[in-house]
Coordinates of C-alpha atoms in Angstrom, one line a residue:
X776 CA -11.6 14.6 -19.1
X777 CA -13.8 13.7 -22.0
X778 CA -11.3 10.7 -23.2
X779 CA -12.0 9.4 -19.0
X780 CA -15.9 9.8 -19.1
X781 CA -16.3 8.2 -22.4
X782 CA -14.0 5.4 -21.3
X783 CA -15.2 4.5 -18.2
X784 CA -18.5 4.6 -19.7
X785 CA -17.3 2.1 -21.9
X786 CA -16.1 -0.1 -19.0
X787 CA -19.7 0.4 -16.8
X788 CA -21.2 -0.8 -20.3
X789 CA -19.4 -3.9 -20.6
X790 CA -19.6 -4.8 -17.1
X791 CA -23.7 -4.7 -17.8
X792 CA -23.4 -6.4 -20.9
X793 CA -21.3 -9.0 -20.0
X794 CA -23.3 -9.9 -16.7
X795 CA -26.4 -10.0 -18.7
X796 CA -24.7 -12.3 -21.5
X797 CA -23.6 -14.3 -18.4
X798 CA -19.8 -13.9 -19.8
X799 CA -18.5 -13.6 -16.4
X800 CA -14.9 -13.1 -17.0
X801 CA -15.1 -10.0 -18.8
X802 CA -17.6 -8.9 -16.0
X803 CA -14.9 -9.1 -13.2
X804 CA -12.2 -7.7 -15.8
X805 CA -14.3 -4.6 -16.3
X806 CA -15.0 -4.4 -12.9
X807 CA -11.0 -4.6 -12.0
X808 CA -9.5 -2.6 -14.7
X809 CA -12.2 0.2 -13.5
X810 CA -11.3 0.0 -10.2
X811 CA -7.6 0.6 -10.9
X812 CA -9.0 3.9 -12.7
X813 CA -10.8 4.6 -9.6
X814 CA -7.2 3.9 -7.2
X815 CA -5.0 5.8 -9.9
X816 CA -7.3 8.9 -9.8
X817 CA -8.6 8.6 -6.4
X818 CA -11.5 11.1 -6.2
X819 CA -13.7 8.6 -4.2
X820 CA -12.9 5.8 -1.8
X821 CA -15.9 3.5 -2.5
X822 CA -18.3 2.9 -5.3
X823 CA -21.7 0.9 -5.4
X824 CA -21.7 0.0 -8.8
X825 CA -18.6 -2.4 -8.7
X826 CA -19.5 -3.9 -5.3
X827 CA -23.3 -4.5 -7.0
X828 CA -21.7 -6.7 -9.6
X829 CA -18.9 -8.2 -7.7
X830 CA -21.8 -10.0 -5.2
X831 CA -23.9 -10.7 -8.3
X832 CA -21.4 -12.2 -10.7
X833 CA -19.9 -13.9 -7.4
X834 CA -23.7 -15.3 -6.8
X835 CA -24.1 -16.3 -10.0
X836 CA -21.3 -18.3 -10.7
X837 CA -22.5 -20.8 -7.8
X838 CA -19.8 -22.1 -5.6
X839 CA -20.3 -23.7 -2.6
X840 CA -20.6 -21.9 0.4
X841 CA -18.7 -23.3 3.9
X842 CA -21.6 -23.8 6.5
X843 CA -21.4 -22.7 9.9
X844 CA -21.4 -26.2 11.9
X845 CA -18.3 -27.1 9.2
X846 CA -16.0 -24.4 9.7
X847 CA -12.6 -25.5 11.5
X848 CA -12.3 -22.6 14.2
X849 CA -8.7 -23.6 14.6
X850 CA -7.8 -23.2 11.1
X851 CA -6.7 -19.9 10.2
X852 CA -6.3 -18.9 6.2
X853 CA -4.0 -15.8 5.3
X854 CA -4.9 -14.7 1.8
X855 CA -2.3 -12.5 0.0
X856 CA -3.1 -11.1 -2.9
X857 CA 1.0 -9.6 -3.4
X858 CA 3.0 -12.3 -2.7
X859 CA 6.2 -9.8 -1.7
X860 CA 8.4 -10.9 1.2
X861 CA 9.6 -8.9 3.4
X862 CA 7.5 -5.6 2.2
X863 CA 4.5 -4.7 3.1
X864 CA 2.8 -5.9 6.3
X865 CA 2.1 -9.7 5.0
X866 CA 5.4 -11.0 6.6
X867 CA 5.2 -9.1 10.5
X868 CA 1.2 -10.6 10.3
X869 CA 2.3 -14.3 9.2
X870 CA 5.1 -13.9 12.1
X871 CA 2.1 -13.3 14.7
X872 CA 0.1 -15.6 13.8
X873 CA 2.9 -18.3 13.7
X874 CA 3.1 -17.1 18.0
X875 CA -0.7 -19.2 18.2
X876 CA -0.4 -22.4 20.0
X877 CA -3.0 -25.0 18.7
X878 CA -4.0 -22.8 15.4
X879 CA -3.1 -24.3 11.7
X880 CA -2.0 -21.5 9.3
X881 CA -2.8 -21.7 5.7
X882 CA -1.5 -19.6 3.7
X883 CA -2.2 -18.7 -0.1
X884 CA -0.7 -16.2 -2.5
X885 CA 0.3 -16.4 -6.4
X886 CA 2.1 -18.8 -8.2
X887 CA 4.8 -16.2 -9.0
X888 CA 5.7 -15.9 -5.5
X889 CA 7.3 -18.9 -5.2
X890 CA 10.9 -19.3 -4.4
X891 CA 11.1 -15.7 -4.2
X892 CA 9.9 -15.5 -0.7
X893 CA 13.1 -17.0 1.6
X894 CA 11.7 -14.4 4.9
X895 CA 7.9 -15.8 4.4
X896 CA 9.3 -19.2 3.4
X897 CA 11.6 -19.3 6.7
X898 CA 8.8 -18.5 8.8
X899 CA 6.4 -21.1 7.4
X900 CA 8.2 -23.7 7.3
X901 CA 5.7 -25.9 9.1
X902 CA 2.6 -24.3 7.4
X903 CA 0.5 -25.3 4.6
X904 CA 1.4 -23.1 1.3
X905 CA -0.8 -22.7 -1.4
X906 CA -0.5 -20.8 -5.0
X907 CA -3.5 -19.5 -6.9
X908 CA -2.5 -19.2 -11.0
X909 CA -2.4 -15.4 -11.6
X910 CA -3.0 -15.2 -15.0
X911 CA -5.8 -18.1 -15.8
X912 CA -8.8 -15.3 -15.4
X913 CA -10.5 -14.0 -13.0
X914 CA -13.3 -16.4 -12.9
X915 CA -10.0 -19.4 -12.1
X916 CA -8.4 -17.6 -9.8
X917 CA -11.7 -17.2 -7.8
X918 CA -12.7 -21.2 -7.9
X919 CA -9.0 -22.1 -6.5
X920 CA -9.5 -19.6 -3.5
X921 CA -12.9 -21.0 -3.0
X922 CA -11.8 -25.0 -3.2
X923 CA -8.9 -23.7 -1.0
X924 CA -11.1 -22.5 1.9
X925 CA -13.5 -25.4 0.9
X926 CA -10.6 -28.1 1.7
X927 CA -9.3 -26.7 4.6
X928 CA -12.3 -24.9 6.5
X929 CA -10.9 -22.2 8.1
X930 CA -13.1 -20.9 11.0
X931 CA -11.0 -17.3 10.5
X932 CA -9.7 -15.3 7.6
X933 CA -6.7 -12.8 7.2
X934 CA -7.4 -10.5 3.8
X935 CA -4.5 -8.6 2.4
X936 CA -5.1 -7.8 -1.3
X937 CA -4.6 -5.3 -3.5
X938 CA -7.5 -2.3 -4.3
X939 CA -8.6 -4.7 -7.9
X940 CA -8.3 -8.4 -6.3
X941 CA -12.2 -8.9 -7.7
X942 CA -11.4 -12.8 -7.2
X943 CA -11.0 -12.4 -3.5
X944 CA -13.2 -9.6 -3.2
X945 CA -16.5 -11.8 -4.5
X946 CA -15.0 -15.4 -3.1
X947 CA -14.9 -13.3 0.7
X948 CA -18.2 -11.7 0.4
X949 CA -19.4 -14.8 -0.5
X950 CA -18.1 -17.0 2.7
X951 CA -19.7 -14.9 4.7
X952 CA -20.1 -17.5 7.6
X953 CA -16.3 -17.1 8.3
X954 CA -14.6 -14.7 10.2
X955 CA -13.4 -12.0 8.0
X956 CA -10.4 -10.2 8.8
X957 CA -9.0 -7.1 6.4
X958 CA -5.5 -5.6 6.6
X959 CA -6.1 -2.3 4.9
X960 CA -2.9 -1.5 3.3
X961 CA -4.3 1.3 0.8
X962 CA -5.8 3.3 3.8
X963 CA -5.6 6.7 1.4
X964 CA -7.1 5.6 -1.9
X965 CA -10.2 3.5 -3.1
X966 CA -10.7 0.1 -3.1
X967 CA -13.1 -2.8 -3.8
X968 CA -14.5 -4.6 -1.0
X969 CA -16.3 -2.7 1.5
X970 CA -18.7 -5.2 2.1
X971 CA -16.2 -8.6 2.3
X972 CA -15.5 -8.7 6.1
X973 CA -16.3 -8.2 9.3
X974 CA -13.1 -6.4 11.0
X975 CA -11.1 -3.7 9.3
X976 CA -7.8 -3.4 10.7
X977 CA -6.0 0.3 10.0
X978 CA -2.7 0.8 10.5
X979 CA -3.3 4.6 11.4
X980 CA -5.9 7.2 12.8
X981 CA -6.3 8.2 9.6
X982 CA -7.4 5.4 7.6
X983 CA -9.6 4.5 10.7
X984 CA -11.4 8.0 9.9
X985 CA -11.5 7.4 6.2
X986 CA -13.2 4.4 6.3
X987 CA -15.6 5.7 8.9
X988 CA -16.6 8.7 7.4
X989 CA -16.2 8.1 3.8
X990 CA -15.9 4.8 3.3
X991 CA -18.9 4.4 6.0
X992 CA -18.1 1.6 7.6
X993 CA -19.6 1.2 10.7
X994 CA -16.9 1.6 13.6
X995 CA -18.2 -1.6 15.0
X996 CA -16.4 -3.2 12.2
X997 CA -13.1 -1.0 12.9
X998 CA -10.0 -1.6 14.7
X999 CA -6.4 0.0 14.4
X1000 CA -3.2 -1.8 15.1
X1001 CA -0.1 0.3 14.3
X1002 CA 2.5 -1.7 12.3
X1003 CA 6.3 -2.3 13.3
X1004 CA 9.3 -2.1 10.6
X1005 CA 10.9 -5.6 9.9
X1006 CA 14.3 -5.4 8.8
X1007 CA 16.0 -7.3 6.8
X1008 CA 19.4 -7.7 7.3
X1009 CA 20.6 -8.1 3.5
X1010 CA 23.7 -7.5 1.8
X1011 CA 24.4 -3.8 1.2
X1012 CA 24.7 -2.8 -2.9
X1013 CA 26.7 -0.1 -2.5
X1014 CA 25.8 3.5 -3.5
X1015 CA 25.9 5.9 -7.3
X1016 CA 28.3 7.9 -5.3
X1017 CA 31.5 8.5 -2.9
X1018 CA 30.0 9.9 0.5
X1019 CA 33.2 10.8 1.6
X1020 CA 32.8 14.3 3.2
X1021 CA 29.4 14.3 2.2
X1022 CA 26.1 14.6 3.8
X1023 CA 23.4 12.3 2.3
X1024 CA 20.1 13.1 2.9
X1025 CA 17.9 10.2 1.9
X1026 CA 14.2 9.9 0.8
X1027 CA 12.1 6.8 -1.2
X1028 CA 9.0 5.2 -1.8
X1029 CA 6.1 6.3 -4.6
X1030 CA 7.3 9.3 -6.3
X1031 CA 3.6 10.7 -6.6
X1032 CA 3.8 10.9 -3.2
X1033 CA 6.2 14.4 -3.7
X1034 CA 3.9 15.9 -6.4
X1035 CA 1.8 19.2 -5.8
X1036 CA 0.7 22.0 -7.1
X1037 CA 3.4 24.2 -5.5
X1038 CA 5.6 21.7 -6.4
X1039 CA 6.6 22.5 -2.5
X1040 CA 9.0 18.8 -1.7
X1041 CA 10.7 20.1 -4.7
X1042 CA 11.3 23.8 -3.5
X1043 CA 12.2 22.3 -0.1
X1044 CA 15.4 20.6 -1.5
X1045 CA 16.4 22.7 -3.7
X1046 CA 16.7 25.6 -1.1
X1047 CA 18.5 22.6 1.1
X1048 CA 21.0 21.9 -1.6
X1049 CA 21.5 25.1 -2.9
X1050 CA 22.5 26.0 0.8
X1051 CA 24.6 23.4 1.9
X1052 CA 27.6 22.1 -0.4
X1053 CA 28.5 19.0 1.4
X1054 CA 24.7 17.2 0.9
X1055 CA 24.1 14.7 -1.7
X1056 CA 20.5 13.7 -1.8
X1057 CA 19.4 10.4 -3.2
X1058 CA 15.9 9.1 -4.0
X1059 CA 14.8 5.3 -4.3
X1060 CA 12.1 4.2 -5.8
X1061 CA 9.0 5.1 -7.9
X1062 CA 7.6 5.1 -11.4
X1063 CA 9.3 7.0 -14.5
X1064 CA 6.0 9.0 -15.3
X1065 CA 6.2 10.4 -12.2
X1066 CA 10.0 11.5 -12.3
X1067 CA 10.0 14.8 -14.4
X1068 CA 10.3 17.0 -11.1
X1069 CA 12.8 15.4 -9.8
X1070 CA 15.2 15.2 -13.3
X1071 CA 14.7 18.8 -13.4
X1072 CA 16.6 18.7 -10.1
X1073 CA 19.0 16.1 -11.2
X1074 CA 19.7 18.3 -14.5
X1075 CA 20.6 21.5 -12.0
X1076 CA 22.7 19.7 -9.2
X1077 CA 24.2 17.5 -11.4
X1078 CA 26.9 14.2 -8.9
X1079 CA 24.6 15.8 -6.1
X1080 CA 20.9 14.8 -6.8
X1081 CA 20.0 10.7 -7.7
X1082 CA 17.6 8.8 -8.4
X1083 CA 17.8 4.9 -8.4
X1084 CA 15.2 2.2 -8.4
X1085 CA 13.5 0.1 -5.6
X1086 CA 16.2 -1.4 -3.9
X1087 CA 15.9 -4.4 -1.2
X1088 CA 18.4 -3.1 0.8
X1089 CA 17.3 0.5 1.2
X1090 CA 17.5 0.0 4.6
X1091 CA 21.4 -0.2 5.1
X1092 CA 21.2 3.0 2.3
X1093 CA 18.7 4.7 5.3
X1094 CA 21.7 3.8 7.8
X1095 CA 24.2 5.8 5.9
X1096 CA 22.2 9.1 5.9
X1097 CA 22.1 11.6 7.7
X1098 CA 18.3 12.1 8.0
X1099 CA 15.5 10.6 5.5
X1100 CA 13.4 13.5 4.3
X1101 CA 9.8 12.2 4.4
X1102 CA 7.5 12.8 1.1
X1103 CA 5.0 15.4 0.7
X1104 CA 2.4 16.1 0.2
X1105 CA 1.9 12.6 0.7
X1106 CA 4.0 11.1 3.6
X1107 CA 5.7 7.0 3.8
X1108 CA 4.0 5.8 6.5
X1109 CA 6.3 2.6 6.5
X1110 CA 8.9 4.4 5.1
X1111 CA 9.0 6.9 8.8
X1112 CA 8.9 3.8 11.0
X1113 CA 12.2 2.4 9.2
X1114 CA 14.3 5.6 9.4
X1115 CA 13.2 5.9 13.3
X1116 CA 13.7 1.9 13.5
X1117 CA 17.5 3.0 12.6
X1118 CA 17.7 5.6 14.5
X1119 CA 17.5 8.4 11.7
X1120 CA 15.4 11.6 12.2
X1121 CA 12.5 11.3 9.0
X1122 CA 12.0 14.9 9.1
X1123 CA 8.7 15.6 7.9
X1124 CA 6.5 18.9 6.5
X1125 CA 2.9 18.0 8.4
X1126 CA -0.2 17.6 5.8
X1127 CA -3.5 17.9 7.5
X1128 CA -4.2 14.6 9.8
X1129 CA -1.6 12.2 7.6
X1130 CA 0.9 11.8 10.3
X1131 CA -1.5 11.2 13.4
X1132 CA -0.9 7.2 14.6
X1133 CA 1.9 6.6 12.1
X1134 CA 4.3 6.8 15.2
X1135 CA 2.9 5.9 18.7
X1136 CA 4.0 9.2 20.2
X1137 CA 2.4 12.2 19.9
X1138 CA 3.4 14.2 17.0
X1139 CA 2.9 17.7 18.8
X1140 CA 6.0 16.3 21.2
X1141 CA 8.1 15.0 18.0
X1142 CA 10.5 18.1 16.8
X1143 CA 10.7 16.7 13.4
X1144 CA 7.5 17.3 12.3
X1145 CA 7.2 20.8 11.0
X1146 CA 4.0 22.9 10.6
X1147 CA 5.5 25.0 7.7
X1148 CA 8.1 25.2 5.3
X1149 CA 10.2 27.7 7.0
X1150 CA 10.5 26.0 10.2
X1151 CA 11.7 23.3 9.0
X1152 CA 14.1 24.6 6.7
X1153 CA 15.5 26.4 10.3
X1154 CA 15.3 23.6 11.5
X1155 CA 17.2 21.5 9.1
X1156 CA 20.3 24.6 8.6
X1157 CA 20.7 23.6 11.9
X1158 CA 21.3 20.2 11.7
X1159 CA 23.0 19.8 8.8
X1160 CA 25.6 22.7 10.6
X1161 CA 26.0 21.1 14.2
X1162 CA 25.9 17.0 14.7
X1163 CA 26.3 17.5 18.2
X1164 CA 22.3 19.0 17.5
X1165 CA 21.5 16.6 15.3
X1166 CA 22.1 13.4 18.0
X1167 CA 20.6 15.0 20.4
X1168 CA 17.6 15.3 18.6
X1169 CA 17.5 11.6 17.3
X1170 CA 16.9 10.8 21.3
X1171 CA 13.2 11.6 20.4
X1172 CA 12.9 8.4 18.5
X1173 CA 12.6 6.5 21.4
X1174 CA 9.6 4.6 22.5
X1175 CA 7.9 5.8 18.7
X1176 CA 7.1 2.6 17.3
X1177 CA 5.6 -0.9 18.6
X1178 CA 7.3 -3.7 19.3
X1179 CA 6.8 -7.0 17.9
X1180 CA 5.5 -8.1 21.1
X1181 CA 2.8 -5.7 21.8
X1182 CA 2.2 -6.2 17.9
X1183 CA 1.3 -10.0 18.7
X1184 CA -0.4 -9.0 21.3
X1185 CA -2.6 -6.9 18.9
X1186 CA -3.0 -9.4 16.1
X1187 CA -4.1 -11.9 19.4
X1188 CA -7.4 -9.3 20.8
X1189 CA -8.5 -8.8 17.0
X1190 CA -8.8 -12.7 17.0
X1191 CA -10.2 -13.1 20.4
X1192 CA -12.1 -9.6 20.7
X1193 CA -12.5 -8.3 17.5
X1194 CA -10.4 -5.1 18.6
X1195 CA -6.9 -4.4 18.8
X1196 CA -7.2 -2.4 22.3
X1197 CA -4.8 0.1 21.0
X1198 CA -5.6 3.8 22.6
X1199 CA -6.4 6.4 20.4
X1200 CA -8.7 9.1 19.3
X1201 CA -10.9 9.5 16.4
X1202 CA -11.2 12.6 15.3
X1203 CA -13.0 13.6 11.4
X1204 CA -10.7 14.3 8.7
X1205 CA -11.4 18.0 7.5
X1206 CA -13.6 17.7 4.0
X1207 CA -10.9 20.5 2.7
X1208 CA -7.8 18.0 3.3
X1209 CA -9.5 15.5 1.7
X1210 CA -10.7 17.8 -1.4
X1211 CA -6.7 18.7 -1.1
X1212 CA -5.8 15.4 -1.8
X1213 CA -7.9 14.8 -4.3
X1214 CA -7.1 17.7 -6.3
X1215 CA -3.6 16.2 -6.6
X1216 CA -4.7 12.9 -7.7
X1217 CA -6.5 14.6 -10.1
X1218 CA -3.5 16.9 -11.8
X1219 CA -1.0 13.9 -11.5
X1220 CA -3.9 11.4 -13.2
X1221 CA -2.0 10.8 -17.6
X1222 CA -3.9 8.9 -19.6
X1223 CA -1.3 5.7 -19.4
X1224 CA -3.3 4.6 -16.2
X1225 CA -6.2 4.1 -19.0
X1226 CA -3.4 1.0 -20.6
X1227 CA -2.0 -0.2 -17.7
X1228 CA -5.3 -0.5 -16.1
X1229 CA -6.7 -2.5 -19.0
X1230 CA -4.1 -4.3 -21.3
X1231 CA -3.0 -6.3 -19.1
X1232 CA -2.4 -9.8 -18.4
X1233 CA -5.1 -9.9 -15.5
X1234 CA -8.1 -8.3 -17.9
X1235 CA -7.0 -10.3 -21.4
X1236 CA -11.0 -10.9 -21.5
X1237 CA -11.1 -7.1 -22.6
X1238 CA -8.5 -7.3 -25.6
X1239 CA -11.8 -7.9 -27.8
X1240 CA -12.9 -4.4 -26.5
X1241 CA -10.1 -2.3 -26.6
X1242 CA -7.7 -4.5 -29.7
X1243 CA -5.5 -1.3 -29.9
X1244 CA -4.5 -0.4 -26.1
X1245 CA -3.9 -4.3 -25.8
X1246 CA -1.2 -3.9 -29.5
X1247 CA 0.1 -0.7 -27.9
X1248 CA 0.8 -2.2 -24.9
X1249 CA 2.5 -5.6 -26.2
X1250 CA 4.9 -3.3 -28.4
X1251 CA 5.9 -1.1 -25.4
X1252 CA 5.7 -3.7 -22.5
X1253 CA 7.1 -6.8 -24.9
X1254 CA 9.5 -5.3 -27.8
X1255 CA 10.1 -2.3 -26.0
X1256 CA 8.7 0.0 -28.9
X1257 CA 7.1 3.2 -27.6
X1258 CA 4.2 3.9 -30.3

């Protein structure tokens, strides 16, 4: 705790310093390698401090600023600050917006995204791409964006950025004259930019109550449009196993997302394994830190508990299970609406409001979520004993997720209204579920979130601050060399 306060002390310091000096570069590095402290660790969801010195570094360095009477109101610029394919939500939004008749689609992401985006590519074909160098600064990548929206005068602006993007974060606050349009993907955590749009699209109930009541964003400037699944129909890689006369119960995604205290997702499959000798379970996805719970697991059931990485065809693995066992404490939003999307039940232990609007059906009406660990354990004997059970549950999944349709339909009233019109009901997150959550961000927080947050390619302006994280980190990341 004392190594955290005295470094982001350290950061706040240079951010001050640097401003004052006018050394901008290292201003938005400190500000970005603090707020990937601040997303790691997660006890907050906004903080004044960095948006302070995101508008005055963003003020200072000067760019011009798109007047009102300029602005193109046909032109539509999607910023992405990822650059994935088909992950994420960048693709399904890029799809809608391709549906507008008389609208011109720019679209802008990172040099390192191209040629490794064949779904976005396909669907752009007739659009206006451009890259942004990702590792030229902070200060760089900001003047592109700006001469980007300068050239081309969009009237309306799609957001989708990471919780550190401080380019796009100052460059959006500054064009304030345009219409300012933010997918939240990081609905659960902190992130910069409270103050860089003027609608904030959820995905969820809620991240809609998060950001109202503890990010405080007026509800004026809220909307929620549920996402639909896309699915890619890629080549299947084959599985670490034989599932002959085996069971193969399936689960992916951030592996922090199954840590807690009572180490309960844990206790969950081991009573589930220990139970049933015909399931294999197999987990994709997730960082190493994060993986000593679950090689204790592989260590006791060994050619019956896996682990592989992030694979682009985990959807044809979620075909070949027999259900996908959702995450806890933290559930996979995405991750739910692509085991119902194939028809598998993502049977889920319930964590305070976490599943409300990730399917469109009420969850009191959906059997597979579970108030407590015994009932679903009950419920789960059962299906694993009696298929006959099991498809007659998975008739549940239908009608639980939006259509691409009434998804463009969505993306269409946010642009014309400013609201999504999707029905639903905001109710206040309980201040103990979120001190829950927190508490687990907390005992999951190492000190490596320190390096990766700093020595890295994006903040090399801090390398004359901290010489021997940056040396550390070039032996591990470069030679390999674990010091």
């Amino acid at each position: 705790m004392e190594y955290s306060i005295k470094i982001e002390k350290k950061l706040k310091d240079i951010i001050e310093n640097s401003y004052r000096d006018k050394k901008f570069e290292e201003t938005l590095s400190g500000i970005s390698a603090l707020a990937y402290i601040y997303y790691q660790y997660n006890q907050f969801y906004t903080d004044e401090f960095l948006e302070l010195f995101i508008e005055k570094v963003s003020k200072e360095l000067n760019f011009p600023v798109l007047e009102k009477m300029s602005l193109d109101h046909n032109t539509i610029l999607f910023y992405d600050g990822f650059g994935l394919d088909g992950r994420g939500l960048a693709y399904i939004y890029l799809k809608a917006l391709c549906t507008l008749q008389n609208k011109k689609l720019i679209y802008i992401t990172k040099q390192t995204a191209k040629n490794k985006q064949p779904l976005i590519s396909e669907i752009l074909k007739n659009t206006t791409i451009s890259y942004y160098e990702e590792n030229k600064g902070w200060v760089h990548r900001a003047k592109e964006i700006n001469e980007c929206i300068l050239k081309y005068k969009p009237g309306i602006v799609f957001i989708y950025i990471p919780p550190w993007d401080v380019s796009a974060v100052g460059i959006f606050g500054l064009q304030n004259n345009l219409k300012r349009i933010q997918i939240n993907l990081t609905d659960h955590a902190f992130w910069l930019g409270r103050n860089m749009f003027d609608i904030c699209v959820e995905f969820r109930e809620y991240g809609y109550s998060i950001s109202k009541d503890y990010r405080y964003i007026p509800e004026s400037k809220l909307t929620i449009l549920p996402f639909y699944p896309h699915i890619d129909n890629c080549e299947f890689e084959g599985l670490p196993f034989d599932l002959t006369g085996h069971k193969m119960i399936f689960s992916g995604g951030s592996l922090y997302k199954t840590l807690s205290e009572d180490n309960k997702y844990y206790m969950i499959l081991d009573e589930i394994i220990k139970n049933h000798n015909d399931v294999v379970f197999l987990y994709a996805g997730g960082d190493e830190k994060d993986k000593g719970r679950l090689n204790e697991l592989i260590r006791k059931y060994p050619e019956r508990v896996y682990w592989i990485k992030e694979r682009k065809d985990f959807i044809k693995i979620i075909e070949r299970c027999y259900f996908y066992l959702n995450t806890y404490p933290h559930i996979g939003g995405l991750m739910t609406q692509y085991a119902v999307a194939v028809g598998k039940l993502p049977i889920t232990l319930k964590n305070g409001k976490q599943t409300e609007g990730v399917l469109l059906k009420e969850e009191n009406s959906l059997g597979f979520y579970y108030n407590t660990e015994k009932e679903l354990l009950i419920d789960v004997h059962k299906l694993l004993i009696d298929e006959n059970y099991l498809h007659e549950r998975e008739k549940e999944l239908e009608g639980c997720l939006m259509t691409e349709q009434d998804f463009a339909k969505g993306v269409i009233n946010i642009l014309v209204r400013g609201k999504a019109e999707f029905v639903f009901s905001h109710k206040k997150i309980d201040i103990k579920e979120v001190e829950d959550i927190r508490k687990m961000y907390q005992n999951r927080f190492k000190s490596e979130y320190f390096d990766s947050a700093i020595a890295n390619r994006r903040n090399k302006a801090l390398s004359k601050y901290f010489p021997i994280m940056f040396l550390k980190r070039f032996f591990e990341v470069k030679l390999g060399i674990k010091l």
